[in-house]
Coordinates of C-alpha atoms in Angstrom, one line a residue:
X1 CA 127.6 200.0 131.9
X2 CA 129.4 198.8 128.7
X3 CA 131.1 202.1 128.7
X4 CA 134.3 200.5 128.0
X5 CA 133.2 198.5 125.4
X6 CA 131.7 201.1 124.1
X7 CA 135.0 203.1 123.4
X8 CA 136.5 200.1 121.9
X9 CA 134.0 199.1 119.3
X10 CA 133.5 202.8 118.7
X11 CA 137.3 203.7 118.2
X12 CA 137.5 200.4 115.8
X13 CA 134.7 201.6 113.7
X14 CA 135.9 205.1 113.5
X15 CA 138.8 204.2 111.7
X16 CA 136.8 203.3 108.8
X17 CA 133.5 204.6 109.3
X18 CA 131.5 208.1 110.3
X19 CA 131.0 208.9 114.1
X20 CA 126.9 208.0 113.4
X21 CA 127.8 205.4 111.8
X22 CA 130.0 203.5 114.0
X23 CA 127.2 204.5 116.6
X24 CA 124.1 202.8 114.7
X25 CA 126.8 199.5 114.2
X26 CA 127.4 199.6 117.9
X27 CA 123.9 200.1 118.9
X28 CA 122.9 197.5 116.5
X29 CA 125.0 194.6 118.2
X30 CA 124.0 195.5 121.5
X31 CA 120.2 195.2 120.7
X32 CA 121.1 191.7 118.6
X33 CA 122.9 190.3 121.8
X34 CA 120.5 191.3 123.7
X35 CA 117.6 190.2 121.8
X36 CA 119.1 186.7 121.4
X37 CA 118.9 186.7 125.1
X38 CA 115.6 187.8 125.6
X39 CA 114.3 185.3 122.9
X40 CA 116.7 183.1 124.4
X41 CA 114.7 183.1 127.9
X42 CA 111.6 184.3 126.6
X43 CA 109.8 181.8 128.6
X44 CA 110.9 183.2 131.7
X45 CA 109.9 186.7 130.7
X46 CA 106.6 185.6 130.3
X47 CA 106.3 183.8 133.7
X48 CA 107.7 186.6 135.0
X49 CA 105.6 189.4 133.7
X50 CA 102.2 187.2 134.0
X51 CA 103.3 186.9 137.4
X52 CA 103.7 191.1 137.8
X53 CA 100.3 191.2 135.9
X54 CA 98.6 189.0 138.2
X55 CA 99.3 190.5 141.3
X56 CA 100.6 194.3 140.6
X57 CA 100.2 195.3 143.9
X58 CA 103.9 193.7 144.6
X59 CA 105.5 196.1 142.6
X60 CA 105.6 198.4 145.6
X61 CA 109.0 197.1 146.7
X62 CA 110.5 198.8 143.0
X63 CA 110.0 202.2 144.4
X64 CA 111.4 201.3 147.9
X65 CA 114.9 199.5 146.5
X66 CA 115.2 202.9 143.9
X67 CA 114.7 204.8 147.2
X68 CA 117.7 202.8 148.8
X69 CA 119.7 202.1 145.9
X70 CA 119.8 205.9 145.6
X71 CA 120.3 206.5 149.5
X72 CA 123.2 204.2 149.6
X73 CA 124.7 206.1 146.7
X74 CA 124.2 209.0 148.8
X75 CA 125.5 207.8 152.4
X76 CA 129.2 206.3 150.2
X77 CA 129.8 209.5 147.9
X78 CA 129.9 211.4 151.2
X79 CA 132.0 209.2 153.0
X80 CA 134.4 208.9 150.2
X81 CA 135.3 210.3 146.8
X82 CA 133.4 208.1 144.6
X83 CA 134.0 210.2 141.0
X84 CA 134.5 206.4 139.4
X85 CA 136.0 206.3 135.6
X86 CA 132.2 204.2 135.0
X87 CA 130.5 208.3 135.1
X88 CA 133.9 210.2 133.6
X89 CA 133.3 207.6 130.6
X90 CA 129.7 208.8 130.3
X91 CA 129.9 212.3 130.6
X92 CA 132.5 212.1 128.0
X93 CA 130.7 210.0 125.8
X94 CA 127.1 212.7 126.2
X95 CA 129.5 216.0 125.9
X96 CA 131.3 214.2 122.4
X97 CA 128.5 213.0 121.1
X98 CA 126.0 214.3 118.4
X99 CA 122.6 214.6 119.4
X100 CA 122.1 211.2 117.9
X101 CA 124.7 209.3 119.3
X102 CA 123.3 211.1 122.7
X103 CA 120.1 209.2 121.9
X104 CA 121.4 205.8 120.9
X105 CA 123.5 206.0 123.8
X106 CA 120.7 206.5 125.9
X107 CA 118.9 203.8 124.7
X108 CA 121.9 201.9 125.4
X109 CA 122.7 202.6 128.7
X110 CA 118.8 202.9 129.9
X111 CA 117.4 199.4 128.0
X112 CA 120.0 197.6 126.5
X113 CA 122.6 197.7 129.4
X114 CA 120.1 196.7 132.2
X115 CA 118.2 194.1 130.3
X116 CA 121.8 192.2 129.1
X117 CA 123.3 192.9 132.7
X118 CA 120.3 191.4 135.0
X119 CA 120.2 188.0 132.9
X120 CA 124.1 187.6 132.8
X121 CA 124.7 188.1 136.5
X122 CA 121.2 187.7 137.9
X123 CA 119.7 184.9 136.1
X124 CA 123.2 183.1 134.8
X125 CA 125.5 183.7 137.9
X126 CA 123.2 184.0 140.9
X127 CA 120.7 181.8 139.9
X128 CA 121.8 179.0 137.5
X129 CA 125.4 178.8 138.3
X130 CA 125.4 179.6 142.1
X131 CA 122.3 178.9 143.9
X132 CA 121.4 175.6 141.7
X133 CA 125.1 174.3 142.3
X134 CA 125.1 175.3 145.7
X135 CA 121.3 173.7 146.6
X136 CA 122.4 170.5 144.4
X137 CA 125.4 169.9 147.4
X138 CA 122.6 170.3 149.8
X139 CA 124.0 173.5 150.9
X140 CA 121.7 175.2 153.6
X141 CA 118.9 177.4 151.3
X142 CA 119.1 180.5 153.4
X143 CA 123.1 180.2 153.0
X144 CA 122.8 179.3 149.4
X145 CA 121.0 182.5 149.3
X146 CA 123.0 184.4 150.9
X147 CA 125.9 183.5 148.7
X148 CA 124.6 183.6 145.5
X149 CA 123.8 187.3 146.0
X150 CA 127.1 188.5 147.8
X151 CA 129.0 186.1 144.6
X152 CA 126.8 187.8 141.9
X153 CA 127.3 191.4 143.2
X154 CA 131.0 191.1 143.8
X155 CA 131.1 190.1 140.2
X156 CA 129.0 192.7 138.9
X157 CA 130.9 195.5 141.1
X158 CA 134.1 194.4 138.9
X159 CA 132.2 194.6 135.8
X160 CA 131.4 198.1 136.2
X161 CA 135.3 198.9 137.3
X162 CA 137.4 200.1 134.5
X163 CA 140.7 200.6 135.7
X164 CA 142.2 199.0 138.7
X165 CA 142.4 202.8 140.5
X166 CA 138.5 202.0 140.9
X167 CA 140.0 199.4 143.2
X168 CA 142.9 201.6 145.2
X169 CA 140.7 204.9 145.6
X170 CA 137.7 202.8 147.0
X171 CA 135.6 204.1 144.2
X172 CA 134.5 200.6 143.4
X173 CA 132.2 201.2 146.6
X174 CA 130.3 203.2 144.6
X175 CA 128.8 200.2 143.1
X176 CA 128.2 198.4 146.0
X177 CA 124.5 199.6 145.3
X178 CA 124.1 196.7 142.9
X179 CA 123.6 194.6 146.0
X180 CA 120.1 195.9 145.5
X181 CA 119.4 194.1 142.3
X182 CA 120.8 190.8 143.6
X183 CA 118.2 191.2 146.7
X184 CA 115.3 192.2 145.0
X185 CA 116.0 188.9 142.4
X186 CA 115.8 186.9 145.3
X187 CA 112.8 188.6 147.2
X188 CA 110.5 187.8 144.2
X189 CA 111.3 184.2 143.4
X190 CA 113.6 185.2 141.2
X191 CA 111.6 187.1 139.0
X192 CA 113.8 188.9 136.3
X193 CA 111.2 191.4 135.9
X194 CA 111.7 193.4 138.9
X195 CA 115.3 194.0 138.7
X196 CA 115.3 194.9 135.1
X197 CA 113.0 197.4 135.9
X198 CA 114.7 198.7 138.9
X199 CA 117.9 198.6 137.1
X200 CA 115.9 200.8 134.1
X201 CA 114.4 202.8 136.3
X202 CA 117.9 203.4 138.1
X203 CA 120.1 203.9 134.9
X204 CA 117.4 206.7 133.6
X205 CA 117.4 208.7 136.6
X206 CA 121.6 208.4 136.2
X207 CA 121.8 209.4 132.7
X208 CA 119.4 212.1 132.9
X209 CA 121.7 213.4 136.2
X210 CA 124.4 213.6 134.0
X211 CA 123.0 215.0 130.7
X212 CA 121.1 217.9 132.4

């Protein structure tokens, strides 16, 4: 996530500015983008957590999409050869990276990332842009449902792709996971909440994979 992003800005500050640097710049634009978001919908972040708070015995169905999320990464990487330019970026990023820029890519990939992510394609694009438009046509809800979540993954799938080989080798499969997300948005009333956590939860058990 943002990985290629992430090369560009870095590579543009470099030429004027020390690898930590350029790191703590970087890192300090995601966070402002993605504060202005949060602040930005901090009304639904409160519905949404006083709604997790309220009845926490709902947040059983986390565990259970991190279970599938992961076994559906499982069943694809052993049906095809999934090694997608997304993970090449990030193990080279961790294995050129101080142990400082290991950190503040961490926090990028692990908070940042998932937090910016869910409300762009989850809250923006299957929510407000699809389902609303959709249900305003008088669209059939279980349709409009549908839709909004196949629309909204699809999207995010191409996000993650860097190069069009993602596309050619079938690697962009790999992502097909992200399904997940879009469902588990829609199961809970489109509550942000639960996929930014899943999506947290998801991304840290990823990174750590790849830096130990």
């Amino acid at each position: 996530q943002l990985l290629g992003a992430y090369d560009f800005s870095i590579s543009f500050f470099n030429s004027f500015l020390s690898s930590t640097v350029s790191n703590l710049v970087f890192i300090f634009m995601q966070f402002l983008v993605c504060s202005s978001l949060v602040f930005l919908l901090r009304d639904e972040f409160r519905v949404g957590f006083k709604k997790i708070t309220e009845n926490i015995k709902r947040i059983w169905i986390i565990p259970v999409f991190l279970v599938l999320d992961f076994g559906l990464q499982i069943v694809i990487n052993n049906l095809i050869s999934t090694n997608s330019t997304n993970q090449n970026g990030l193990e080279h990023l961790i294995q050129s990276s101080s142990p400082i820029g290991v950190m503040l890519l961490s926090i990028l990939v692990v908070l940042v990332g998932p937090v910016v992510e869910e409300i762009i394609f989850q809250y923006f694009i299957q929510k407000l842009i699809v389902k609303n438009s959709l249900l305003n046509l008088g669209i059939n809800k279980k349709l409009t449902i549908t839709i909004s979540i196949l629309v909204a993954t699809l999207l995010f799938m191409m996000f993650h792709m860097q190069t069009w080989s993602d596309i050619t080798n079938l690697t962009f499969l790999g992502y097909s996971d992200l399904i997940f997300f879009a469902i588990l948005y829609s199961a809970r009333d489109d509550n942000l909440m639960y996929p930014i956590i899943l999506h947290v939860c998801s991304n840290t058990i990823a990174f750590l994979s790849v830096l130990l």
